[in-house]
PDB file of C-alpha atoms in Angstrom:
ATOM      1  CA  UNK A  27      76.179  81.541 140.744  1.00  0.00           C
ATOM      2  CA  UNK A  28      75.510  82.416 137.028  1.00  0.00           C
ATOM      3  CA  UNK A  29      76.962  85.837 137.687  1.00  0.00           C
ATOM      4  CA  UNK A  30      80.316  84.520 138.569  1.00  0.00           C
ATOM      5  CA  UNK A  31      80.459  82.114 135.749  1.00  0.00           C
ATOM      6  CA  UNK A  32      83.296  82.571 133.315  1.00  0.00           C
ATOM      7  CA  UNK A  33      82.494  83.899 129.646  1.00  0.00           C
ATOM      8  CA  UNK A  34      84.504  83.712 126.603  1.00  0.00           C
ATOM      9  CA  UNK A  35      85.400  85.273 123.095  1.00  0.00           C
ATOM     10  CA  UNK A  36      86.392  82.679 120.723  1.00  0.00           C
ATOM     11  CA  UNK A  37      87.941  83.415 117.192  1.00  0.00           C
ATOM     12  CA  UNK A  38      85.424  81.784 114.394  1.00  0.00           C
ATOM     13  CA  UNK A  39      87.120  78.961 113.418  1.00  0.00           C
ATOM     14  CA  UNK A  40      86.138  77.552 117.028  1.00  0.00           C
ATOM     15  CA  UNK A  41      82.312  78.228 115.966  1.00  0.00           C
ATOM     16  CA  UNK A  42      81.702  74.162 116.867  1.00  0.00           C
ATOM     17  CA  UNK A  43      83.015  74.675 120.676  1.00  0.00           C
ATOM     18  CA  UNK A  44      81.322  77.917 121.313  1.00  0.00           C
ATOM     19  CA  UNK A  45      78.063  75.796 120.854  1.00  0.00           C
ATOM     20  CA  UNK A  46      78.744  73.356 123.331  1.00  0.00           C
ATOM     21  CA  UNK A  47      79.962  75.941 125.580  1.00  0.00           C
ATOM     22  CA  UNK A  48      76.420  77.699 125.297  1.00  0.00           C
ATOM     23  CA  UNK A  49      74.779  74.308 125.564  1.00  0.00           C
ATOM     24  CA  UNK A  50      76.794  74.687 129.021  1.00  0.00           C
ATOM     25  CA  UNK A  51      75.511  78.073 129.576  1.00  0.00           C
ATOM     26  CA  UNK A  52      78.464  80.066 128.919  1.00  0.00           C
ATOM     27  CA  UNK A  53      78.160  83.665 127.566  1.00  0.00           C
ATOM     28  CA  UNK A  54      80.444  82.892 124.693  1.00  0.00           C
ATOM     29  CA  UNK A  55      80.763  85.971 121.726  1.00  0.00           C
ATOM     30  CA  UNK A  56      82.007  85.756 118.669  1.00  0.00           C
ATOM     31  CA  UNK A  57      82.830  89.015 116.948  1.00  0.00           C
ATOM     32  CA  UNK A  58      82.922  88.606 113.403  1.00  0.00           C
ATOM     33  CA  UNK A  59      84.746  90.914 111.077  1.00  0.00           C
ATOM     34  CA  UNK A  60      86.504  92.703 113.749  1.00  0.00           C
ATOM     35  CA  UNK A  61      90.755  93.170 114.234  1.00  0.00           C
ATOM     36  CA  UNK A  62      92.589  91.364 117.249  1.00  0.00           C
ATOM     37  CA  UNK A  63      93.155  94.494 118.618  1.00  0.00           C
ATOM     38  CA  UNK A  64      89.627  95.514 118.946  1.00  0.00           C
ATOM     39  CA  UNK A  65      88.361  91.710 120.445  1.00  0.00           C
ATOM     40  CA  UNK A  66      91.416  92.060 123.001  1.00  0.00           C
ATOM     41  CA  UNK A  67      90.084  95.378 123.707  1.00  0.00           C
ATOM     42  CA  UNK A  68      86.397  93.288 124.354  1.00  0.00           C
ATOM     43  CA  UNK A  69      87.920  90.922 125.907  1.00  0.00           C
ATOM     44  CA  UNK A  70      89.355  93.385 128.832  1.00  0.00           C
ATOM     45  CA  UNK A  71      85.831  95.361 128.985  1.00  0.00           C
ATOM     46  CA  UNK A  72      83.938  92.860 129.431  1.00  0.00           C
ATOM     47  CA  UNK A  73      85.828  90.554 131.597  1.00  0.00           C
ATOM     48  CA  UNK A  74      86.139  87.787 128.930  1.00  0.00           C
ATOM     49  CA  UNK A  75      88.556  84.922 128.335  1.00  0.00           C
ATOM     50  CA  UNK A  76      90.064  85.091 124.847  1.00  0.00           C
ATOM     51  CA  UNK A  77      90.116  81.406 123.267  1.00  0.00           C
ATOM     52  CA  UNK A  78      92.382  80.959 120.123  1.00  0.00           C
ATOM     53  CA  UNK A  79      94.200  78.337 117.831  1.00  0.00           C
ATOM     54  CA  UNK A  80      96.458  81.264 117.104  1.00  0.00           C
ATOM     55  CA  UNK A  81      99.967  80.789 118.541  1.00  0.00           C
ATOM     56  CA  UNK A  82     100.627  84.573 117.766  1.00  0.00           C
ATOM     57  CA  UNK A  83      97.413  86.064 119.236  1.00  0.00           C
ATOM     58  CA  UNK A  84      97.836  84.225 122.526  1.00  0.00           C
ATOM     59  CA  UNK A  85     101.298  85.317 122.809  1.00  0.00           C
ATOM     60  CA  UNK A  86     100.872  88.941 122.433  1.00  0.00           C
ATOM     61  CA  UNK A  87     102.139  90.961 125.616  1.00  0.00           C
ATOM     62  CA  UNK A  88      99.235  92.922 126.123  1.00  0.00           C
ATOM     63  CA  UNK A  89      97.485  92.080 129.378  1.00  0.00           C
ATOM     64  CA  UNK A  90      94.304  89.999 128.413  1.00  0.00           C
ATOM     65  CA  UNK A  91      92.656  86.907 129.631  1.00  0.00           C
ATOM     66  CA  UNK A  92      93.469  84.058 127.022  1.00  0.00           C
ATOM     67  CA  UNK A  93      93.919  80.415 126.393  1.00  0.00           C
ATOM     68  CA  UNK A  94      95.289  78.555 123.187  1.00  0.00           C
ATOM     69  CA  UNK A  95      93.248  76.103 122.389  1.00  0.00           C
ATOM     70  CA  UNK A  96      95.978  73.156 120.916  1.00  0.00           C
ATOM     71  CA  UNK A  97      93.339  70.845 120.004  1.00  0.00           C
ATOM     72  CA  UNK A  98      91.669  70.708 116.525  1.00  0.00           C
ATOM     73  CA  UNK A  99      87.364  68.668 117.414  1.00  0.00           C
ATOM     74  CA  UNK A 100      85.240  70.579 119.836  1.00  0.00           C
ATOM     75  CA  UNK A 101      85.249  67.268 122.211  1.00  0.00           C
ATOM     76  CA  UNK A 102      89.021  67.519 122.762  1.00  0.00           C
ATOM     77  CA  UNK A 103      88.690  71.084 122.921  1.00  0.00           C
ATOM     78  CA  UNK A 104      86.000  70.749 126.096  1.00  0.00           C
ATOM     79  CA  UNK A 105      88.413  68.536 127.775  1.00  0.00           C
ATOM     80  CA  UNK A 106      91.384  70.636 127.334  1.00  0.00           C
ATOM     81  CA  UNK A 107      89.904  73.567 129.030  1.00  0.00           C
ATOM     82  CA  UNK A 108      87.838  71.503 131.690  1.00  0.00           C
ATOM     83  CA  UNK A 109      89.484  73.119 134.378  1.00  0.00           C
ATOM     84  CA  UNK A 110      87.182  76.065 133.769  1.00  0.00           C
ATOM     85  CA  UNK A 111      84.520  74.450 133.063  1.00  0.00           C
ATOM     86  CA  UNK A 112      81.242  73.251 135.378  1.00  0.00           C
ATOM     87  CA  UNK A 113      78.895  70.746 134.257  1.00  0.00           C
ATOM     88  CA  UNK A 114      75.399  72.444 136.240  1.00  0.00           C
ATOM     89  CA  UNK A 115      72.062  71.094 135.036  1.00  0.00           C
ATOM     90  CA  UNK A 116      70.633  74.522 135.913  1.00  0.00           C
ATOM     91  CA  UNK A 117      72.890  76.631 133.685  1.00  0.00           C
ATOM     92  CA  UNK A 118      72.236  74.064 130.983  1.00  0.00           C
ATOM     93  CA  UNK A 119      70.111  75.094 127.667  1.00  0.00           C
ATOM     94  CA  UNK A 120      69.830  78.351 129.325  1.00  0.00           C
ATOM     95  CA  UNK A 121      71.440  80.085 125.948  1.00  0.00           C
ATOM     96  CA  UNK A 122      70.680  80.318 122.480  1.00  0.00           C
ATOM     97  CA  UNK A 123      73.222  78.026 120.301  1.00  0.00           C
ATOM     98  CA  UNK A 124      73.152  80.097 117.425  1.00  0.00           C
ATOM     99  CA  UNK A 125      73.421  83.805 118.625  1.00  0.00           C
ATOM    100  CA  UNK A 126      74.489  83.615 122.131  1.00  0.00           C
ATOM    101  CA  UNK A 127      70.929  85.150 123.909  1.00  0.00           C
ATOM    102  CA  UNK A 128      69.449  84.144 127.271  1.00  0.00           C
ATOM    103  CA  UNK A 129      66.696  81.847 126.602  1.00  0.00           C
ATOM    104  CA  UNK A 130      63.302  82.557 127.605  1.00  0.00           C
ATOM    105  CA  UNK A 131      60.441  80.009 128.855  1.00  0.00           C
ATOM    106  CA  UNK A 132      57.759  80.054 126.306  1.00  0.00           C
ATOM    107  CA  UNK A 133      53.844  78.507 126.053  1.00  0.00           C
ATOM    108  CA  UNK A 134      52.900  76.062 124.035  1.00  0.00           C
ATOM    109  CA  UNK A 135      50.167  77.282 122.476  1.00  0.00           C
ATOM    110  CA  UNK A 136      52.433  80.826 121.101  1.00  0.00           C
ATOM    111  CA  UNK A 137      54.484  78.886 119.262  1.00  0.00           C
ATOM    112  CA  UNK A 138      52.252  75.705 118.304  1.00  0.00           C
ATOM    113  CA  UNK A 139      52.299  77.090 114.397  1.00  0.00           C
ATOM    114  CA  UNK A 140      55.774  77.176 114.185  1.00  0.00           C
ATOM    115  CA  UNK A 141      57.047  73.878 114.949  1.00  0.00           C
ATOM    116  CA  UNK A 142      55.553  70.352 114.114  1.00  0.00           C
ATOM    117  CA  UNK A 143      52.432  68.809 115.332  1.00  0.00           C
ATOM    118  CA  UNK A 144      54.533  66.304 116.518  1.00  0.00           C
ATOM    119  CA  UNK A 145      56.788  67.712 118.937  1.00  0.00           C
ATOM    120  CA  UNK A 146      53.882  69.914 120.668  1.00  0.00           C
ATOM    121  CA  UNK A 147      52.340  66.162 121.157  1.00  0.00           C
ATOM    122  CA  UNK A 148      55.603  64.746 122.804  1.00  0.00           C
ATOM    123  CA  UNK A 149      57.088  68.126 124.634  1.00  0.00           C
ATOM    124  CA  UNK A 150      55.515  70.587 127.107  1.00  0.00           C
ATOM    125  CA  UNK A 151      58.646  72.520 128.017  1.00  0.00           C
ATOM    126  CA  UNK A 152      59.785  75.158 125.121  1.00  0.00           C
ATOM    127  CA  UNK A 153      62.205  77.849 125.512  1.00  0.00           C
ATOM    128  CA  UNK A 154      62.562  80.613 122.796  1.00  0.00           C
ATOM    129  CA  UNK A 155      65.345  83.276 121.802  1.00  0.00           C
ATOM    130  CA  UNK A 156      63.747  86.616 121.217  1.00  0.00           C
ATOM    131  CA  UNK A 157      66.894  87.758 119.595  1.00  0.00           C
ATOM    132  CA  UNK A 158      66.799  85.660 116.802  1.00  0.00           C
ATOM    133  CA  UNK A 159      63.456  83.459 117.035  1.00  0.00           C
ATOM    134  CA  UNK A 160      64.733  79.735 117.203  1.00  0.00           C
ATOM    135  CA  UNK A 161      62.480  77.811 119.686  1.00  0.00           C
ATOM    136  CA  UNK A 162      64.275  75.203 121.780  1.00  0.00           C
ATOM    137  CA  UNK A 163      62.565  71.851 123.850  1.00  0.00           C
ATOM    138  CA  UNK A 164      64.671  69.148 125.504  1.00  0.00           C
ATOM    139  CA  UNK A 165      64.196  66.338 122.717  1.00  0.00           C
ATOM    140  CA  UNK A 166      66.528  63.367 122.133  1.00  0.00           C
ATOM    141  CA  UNK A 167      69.087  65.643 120.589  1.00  0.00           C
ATOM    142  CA  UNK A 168      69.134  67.688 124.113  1.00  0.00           C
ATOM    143  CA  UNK A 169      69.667  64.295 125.814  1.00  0.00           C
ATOM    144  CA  UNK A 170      72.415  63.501 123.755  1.00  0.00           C
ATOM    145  CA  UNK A 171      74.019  66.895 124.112  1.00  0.00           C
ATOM    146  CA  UNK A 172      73.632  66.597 127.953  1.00  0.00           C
ATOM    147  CA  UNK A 173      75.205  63.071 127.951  1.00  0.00           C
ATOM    148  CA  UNK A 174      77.694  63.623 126.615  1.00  0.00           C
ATOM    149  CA  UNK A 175      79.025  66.681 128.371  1.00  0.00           C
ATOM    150  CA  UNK A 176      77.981  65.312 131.506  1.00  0.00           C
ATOM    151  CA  UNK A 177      80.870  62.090 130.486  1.00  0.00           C
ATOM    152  CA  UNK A 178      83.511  64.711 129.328  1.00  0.00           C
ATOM    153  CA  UNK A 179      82.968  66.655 131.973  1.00  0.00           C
ATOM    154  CA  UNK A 180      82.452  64.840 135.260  1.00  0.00           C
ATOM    155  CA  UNK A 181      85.158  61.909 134.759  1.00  0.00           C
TER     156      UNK A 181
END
């Protein structure tokens, strides 16, 4: 299922939804300090659909997978593109929020000195990004997250 799963390349200033959209489990990219030319170009190879604010980039007649996103908060923004969207438990936390990485099950007892005492006392199931290092656990900010796309997403 995962394989067929849509991914994205957003333009920066949509750096709020592509977070959500990896709390989802979307492959979502964001290419920084490259041309429009060049992510259109990414967007083809590797079968991605383009999301932008910009009216001019998402009517360009080249043939590319896109979607203007009208809407200016990342909760507005989820429900405007819903329709391509699947709320699956499975699929969810299964990326890294800040750099975009598949997620990686992790023991306790690796990671025990770098994160409080606290949350090794309260959590047993910890996922780590070896890209970039951040170590991930379903706490109350994970519940919120899920709740909330679960509501925008299955009403």
């Amino acid at each position: 299922m995962a394989e067929n799963r849509k991914k994205f390349l957003l333009d920066e200033n949509l750096a709020k939804l592509a977070k959500w959209l990896r709390m989802l489990g979307y492959d979502v990219a964001i290419y920084r300090s490259i041309n429009n030319e060049k992510k259109i170009s990414l967007c083809n190879k590797e079968r991605r659909v383009y999301l932008t604010r910009s009216n001019k980039i998402a009517k360009r007649k080249e043939i590319f997978s896109r979607m203007l996103i009208r809407t200016e908060k990342y909760d507005e923004q989820l429900l405007e593109m819903s329709h391509l969207l699947e709320f699956n438990n499975k699929m969810l936390s299964s990326r890294c929020l800040v750099c975009n990485d598949k997620l990686q099950k992790i023991q306790v007892e690796k990671i025990k000195d770098l994160i409080p005492k606290y949350v090794t006392d309260n959590f047993s199931d910890f996922k780590i990004c070896r890209k970039c290092g951040k170590i991930f656990w379903n706490g109350s900010h994970y519940a919120a997250m899920k709740s909330k796309l679960k509501n925008l997403l299955t009403t």
